[in-house]
mmCIF file with all atom_site columns, C-alpha atoms in Angstrom:
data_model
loop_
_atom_site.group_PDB
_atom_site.id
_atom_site.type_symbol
_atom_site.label_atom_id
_atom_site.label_alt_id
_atom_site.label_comp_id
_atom_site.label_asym_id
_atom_site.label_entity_id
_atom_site.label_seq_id
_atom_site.pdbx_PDB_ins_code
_atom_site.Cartn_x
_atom_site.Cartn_y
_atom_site.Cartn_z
_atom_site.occupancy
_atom_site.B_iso_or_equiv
_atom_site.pdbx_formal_charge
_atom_site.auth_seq_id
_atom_site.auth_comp_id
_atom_site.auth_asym_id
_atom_site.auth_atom_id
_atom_site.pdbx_PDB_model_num
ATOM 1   C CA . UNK A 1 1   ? -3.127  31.966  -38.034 1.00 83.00 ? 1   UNK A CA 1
ATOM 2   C CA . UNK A 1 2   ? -6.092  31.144  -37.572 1.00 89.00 ? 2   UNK A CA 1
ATOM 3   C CA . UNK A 1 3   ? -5.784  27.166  -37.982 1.00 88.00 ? 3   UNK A CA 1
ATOM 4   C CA . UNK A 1 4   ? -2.948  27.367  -35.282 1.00 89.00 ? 4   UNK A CA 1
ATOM 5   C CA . UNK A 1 5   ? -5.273  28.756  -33.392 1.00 89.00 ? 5   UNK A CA 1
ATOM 6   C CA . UNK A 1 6   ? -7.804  25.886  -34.083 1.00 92.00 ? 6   UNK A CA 1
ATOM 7   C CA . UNK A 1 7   ? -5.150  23.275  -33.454 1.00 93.00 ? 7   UNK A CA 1
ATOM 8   C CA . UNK A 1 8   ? -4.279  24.744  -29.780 1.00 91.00 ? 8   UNK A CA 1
ATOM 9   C CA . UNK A 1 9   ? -7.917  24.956  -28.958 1.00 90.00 ? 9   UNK A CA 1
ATOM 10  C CA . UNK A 1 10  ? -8.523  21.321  -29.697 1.00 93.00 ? 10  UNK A CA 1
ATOM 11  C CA . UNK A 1 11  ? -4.998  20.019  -28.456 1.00 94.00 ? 11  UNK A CA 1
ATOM 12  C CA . UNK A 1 12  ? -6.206  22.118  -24.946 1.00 93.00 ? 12  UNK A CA 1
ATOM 13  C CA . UNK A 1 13  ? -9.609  20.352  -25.014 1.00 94.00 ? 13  UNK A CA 1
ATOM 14  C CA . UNK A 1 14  ? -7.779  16.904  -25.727 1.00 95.00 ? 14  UNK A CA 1
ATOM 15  C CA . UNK A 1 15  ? -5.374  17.328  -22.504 1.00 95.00 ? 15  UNK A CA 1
ATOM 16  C CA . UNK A 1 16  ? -8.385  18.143  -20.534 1.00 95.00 ? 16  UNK A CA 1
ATOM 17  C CA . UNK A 1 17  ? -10.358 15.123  -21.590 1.00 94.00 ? 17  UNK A CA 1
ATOM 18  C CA . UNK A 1 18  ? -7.195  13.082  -20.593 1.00 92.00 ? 18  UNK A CA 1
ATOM 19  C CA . UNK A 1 19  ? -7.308  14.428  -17.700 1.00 89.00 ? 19  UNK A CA 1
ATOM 20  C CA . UNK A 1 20  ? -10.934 14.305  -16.659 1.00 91.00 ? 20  UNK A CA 1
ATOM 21  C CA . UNK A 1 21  ? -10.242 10.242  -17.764 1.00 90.00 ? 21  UNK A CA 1
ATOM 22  C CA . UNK A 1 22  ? -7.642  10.097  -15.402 1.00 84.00 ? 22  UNK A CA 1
ATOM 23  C CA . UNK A 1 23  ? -9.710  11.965  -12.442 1.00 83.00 ? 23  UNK A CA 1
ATOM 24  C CA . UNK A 1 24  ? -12.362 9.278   -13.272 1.00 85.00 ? 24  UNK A CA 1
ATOM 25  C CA . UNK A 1 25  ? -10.184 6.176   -13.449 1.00 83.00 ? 25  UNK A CA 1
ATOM 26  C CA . UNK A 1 26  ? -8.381  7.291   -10.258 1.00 74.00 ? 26  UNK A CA 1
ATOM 27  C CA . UNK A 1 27  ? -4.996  7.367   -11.557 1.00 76.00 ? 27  UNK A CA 1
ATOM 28  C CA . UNK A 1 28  ? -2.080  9.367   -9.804  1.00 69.00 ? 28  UNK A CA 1
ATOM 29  C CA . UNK A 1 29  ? -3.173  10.942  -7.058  1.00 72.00 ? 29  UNK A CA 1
ATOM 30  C CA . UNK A 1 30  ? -1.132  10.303  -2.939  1.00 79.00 ? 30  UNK A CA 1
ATOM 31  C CA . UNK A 1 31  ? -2.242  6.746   -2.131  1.00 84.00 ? 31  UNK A CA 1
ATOM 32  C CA . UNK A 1 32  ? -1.661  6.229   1.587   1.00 91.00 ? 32  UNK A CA 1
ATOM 33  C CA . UNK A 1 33  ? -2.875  4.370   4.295   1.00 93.00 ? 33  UNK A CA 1
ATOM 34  C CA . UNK A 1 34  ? -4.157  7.071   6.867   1.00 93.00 ? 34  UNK A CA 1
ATOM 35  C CA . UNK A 1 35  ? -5.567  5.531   9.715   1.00 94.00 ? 35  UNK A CA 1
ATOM 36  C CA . UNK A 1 36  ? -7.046  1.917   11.233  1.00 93.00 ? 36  UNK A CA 1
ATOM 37  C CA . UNK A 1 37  ? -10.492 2.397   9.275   1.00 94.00 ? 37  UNK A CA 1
ATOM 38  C CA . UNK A 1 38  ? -7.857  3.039   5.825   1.00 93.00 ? 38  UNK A CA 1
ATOM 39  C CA . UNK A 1 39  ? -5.582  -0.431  7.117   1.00 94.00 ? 39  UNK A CA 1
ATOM 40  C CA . UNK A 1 40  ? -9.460  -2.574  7.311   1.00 94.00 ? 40  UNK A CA 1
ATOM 41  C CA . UNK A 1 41  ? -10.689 -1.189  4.305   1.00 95.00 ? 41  UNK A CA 1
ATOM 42  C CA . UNK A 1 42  ? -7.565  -2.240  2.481   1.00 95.00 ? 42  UNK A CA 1
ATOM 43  C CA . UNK A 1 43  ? -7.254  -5.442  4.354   1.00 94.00 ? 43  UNK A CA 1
ATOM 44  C CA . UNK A 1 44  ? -10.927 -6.457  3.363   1.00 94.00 ? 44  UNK A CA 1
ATOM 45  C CA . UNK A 1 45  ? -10.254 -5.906  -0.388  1.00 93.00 ? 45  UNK A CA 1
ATOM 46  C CA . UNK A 1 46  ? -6.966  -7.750  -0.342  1.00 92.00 ? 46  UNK A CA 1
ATOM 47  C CA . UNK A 1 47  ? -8.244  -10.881 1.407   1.00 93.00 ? 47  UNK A CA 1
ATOM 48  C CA . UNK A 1 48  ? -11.847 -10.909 1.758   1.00 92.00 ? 48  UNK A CA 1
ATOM 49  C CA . UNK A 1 49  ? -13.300 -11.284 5.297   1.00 91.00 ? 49  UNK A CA 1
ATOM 50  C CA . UNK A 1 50  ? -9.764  -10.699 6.684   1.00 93.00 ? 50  UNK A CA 1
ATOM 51  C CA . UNK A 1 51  ? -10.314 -8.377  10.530  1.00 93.00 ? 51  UNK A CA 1
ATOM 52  C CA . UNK A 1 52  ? -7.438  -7.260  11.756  1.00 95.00 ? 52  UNK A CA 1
ATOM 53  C CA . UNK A 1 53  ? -7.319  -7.254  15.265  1.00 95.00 ? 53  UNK A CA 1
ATOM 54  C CA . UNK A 1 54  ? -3.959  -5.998  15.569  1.00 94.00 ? 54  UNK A CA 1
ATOM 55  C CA . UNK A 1 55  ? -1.572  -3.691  12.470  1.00 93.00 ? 55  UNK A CA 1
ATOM 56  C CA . UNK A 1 56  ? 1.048   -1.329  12.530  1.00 95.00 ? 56  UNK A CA 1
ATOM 57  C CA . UNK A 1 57  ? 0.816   0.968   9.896   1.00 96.00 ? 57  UNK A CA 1
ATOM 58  C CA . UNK A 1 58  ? 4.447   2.613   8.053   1.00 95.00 ? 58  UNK A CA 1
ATOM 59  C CA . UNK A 1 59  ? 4.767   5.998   9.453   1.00 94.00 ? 59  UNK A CA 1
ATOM 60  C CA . UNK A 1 60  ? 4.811   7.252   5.491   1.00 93.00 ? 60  UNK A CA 1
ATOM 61  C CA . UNK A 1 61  ? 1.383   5.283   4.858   1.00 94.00 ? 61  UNK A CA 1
ATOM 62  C CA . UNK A 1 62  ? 2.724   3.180   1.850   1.00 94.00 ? 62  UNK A CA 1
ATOM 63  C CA . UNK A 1 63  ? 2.372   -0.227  3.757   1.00 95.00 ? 63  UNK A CA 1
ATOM 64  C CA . UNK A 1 64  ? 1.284   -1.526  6.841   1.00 96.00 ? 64  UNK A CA 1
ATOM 65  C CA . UNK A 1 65  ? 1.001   -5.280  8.630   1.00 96.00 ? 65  UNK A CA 1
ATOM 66  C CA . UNK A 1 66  ? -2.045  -6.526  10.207  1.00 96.00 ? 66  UNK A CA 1
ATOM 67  C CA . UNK A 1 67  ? -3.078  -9.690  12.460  1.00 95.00 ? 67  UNK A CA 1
ATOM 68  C CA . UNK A 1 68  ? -6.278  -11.498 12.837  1.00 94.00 ? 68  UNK A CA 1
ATOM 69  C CA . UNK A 1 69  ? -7.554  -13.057 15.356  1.00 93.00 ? 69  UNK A CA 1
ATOM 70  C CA . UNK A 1 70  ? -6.106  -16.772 13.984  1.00 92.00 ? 70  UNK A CA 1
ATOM 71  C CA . UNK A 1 71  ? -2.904  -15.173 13.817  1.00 91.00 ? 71  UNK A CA 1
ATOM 72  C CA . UNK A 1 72  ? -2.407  -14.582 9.908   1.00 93.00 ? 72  UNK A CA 1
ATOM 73  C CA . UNK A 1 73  ? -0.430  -11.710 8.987   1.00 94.00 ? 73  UNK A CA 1
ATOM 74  C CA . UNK A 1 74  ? -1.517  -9.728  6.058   1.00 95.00 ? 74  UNK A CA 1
ATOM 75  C CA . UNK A 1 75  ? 0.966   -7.082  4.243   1.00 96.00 ? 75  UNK A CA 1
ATOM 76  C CA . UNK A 1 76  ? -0.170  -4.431  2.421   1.00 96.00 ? 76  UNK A CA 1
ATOM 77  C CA . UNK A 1 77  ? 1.742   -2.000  -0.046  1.00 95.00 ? 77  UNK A CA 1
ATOM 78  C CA . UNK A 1 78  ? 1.114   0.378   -2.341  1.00 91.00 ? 78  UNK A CA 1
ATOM 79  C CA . UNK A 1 79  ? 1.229   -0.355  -5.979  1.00 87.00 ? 79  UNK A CA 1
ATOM 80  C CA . UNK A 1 80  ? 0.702   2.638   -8.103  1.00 79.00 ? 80  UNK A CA 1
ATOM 81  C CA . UNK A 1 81  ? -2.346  4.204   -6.855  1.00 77.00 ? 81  UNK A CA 1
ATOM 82  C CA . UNK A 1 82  ? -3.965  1.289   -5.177  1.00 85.00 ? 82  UNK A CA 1
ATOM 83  C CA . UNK A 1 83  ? -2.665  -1.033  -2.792  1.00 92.00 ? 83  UNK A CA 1
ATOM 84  C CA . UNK A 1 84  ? -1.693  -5.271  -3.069  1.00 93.00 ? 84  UNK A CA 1
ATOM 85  C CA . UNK A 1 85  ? -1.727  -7.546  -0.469  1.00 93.00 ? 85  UNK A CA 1
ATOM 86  C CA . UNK A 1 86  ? -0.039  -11.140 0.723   1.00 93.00 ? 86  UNK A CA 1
ATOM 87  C CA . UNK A 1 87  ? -1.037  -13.306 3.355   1.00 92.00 ? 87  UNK A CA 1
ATOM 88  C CA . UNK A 1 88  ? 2.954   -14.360 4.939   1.00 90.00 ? 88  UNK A CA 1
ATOM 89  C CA . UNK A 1 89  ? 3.634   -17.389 5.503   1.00 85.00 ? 89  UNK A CA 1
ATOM 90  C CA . UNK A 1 90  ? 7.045   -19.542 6.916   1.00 77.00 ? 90  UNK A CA 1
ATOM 91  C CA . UNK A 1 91  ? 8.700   -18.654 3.978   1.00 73.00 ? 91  UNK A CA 1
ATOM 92  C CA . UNK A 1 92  ? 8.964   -14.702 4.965   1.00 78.00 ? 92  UNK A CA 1
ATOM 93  C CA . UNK A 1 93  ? 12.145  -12.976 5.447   1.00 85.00 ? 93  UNK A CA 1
ATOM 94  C CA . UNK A 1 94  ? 12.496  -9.853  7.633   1.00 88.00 ? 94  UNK A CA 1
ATOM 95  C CA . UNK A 1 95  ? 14.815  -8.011  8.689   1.00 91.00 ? 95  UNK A CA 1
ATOM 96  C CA . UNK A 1 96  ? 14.721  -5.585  11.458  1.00 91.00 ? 96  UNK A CA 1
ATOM 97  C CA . UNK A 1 97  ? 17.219  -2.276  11.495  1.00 92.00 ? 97  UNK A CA 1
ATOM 98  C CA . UNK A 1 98  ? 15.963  -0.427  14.763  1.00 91.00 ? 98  UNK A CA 1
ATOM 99  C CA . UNK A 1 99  ? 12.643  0.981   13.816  1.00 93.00 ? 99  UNK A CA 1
ATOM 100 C CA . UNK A 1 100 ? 12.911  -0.344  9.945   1.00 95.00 ? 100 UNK A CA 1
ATOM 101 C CA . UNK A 1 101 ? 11.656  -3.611  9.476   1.00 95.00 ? 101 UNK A CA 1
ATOM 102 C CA . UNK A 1 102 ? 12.221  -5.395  5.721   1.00 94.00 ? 102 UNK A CA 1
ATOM 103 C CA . UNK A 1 103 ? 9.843   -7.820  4.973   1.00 94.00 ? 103 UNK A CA 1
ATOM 104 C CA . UNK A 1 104 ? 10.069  -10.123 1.656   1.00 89.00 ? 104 UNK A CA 1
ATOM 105 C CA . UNK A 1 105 ? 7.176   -12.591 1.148   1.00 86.00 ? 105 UNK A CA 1
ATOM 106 C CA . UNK A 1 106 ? 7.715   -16.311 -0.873  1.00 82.00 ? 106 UNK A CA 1
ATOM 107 C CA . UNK A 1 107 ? 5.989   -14.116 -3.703  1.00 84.00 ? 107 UNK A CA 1
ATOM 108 C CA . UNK A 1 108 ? 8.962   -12.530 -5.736  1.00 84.00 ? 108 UNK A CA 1
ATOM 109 C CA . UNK A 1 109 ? 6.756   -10.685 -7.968  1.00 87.00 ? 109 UNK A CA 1
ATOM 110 C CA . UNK A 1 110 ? 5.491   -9.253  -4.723  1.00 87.00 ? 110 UNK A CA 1
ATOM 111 C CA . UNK A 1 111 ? 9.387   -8.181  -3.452  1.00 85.00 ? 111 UNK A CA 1
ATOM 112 C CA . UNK A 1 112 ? 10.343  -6.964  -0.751  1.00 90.00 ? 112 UNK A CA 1
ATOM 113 C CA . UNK A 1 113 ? 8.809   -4.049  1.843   1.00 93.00 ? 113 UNK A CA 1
ATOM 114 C CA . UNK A 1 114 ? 10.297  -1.910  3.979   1.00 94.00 ? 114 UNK A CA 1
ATOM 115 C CA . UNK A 1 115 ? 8.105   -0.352  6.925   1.00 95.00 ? 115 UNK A CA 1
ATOM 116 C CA . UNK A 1 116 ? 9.252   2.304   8.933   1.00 95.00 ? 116 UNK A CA 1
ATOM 117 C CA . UNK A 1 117 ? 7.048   1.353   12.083  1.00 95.00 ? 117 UNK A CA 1
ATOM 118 C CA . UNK A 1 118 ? 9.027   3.000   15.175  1.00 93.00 ? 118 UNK A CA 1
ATOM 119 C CA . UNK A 1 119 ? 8.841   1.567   18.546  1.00 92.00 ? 119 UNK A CA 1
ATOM 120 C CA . UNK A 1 120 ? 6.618   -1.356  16.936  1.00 92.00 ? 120 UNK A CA 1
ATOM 121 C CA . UNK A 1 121 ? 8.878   -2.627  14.598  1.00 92.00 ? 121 UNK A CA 1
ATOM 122 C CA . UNK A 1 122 ? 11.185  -5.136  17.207  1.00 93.00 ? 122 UNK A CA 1
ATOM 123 C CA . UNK A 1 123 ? 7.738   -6.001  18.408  1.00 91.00 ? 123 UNK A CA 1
ATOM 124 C CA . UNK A 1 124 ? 6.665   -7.294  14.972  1.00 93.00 ? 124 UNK A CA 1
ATOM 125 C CA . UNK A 1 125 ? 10.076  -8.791  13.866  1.00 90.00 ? 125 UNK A CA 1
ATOM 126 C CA . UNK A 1 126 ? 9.478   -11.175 17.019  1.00 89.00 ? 126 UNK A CA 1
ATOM 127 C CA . UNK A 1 127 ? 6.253   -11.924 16.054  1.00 86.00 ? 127 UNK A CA 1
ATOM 128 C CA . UNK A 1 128 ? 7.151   -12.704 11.886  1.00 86.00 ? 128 UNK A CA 1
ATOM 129 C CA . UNK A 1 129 ? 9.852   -15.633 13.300  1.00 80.00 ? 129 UNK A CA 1
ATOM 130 C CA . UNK A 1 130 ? 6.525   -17.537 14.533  1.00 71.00 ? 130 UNK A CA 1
ATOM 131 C CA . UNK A 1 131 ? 5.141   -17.797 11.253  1.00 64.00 ? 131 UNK A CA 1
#
């Protein structure tokens, strides 16, 4: 009895460990993008020095598209708990299906995002054809 009770004490302290490692590491958790200040955070780590002066973010928070001022367009998605990002270029397919816009990138590791953006999304299926 009492090594049973031994073994659940340490497998209790072992789960907690885990998941004080986990806390730490910041694995899991609700990654989203939130607001503008979450989209130029993001953008900046993605592609250093990138400002957007222009994004529409997915009304979920799992992706978003930006512009700069020299009129690169930066997508970000989530991945796990953190986010990825690609620069598109003319090789970028979207596809617009009325406020859904599917974007794939020339990366195919990358694939393909869909962004549910609203009333922006004809305005930024335009915009991807002058890539």
């Amino acid at each position: 009895m009492e090594a049973k009770l031994i073994q659940l004490g340490a497998s209790l302290l072992a789960i907690l460990a885990l998941a004080w490692i986990a806390y730490r590491l910041h694995l899991g958790g609700d990654a989203r993008i939130r607001n503008e200040a979450d989209a130029r955070r993001l953008a900046d780590e993605a592609v250093s020095g990138f400002v957007p002066v222009d994004f529409a973010i997915d009304r979920a928070g799992y992706a978003a598209l930006l512009r700069d001022a020299a009129g690169r367009v930066l997508l970000l998605r989530r991945h796990g708990a953190h986010f990825a990002g690609r620069l598109l270029d003319g090789h970028t397919a979207s596809r617009l299906d009325q406020q859904f816009l599917t974007i794939g990138t020339s990366d195919k590791r990358f694939g393909s995002v869909t962004l549910d953006l609203g009333p922006q999304a004809q305005a930024w299926a335009a915009s991807l054809r002058r890539v």
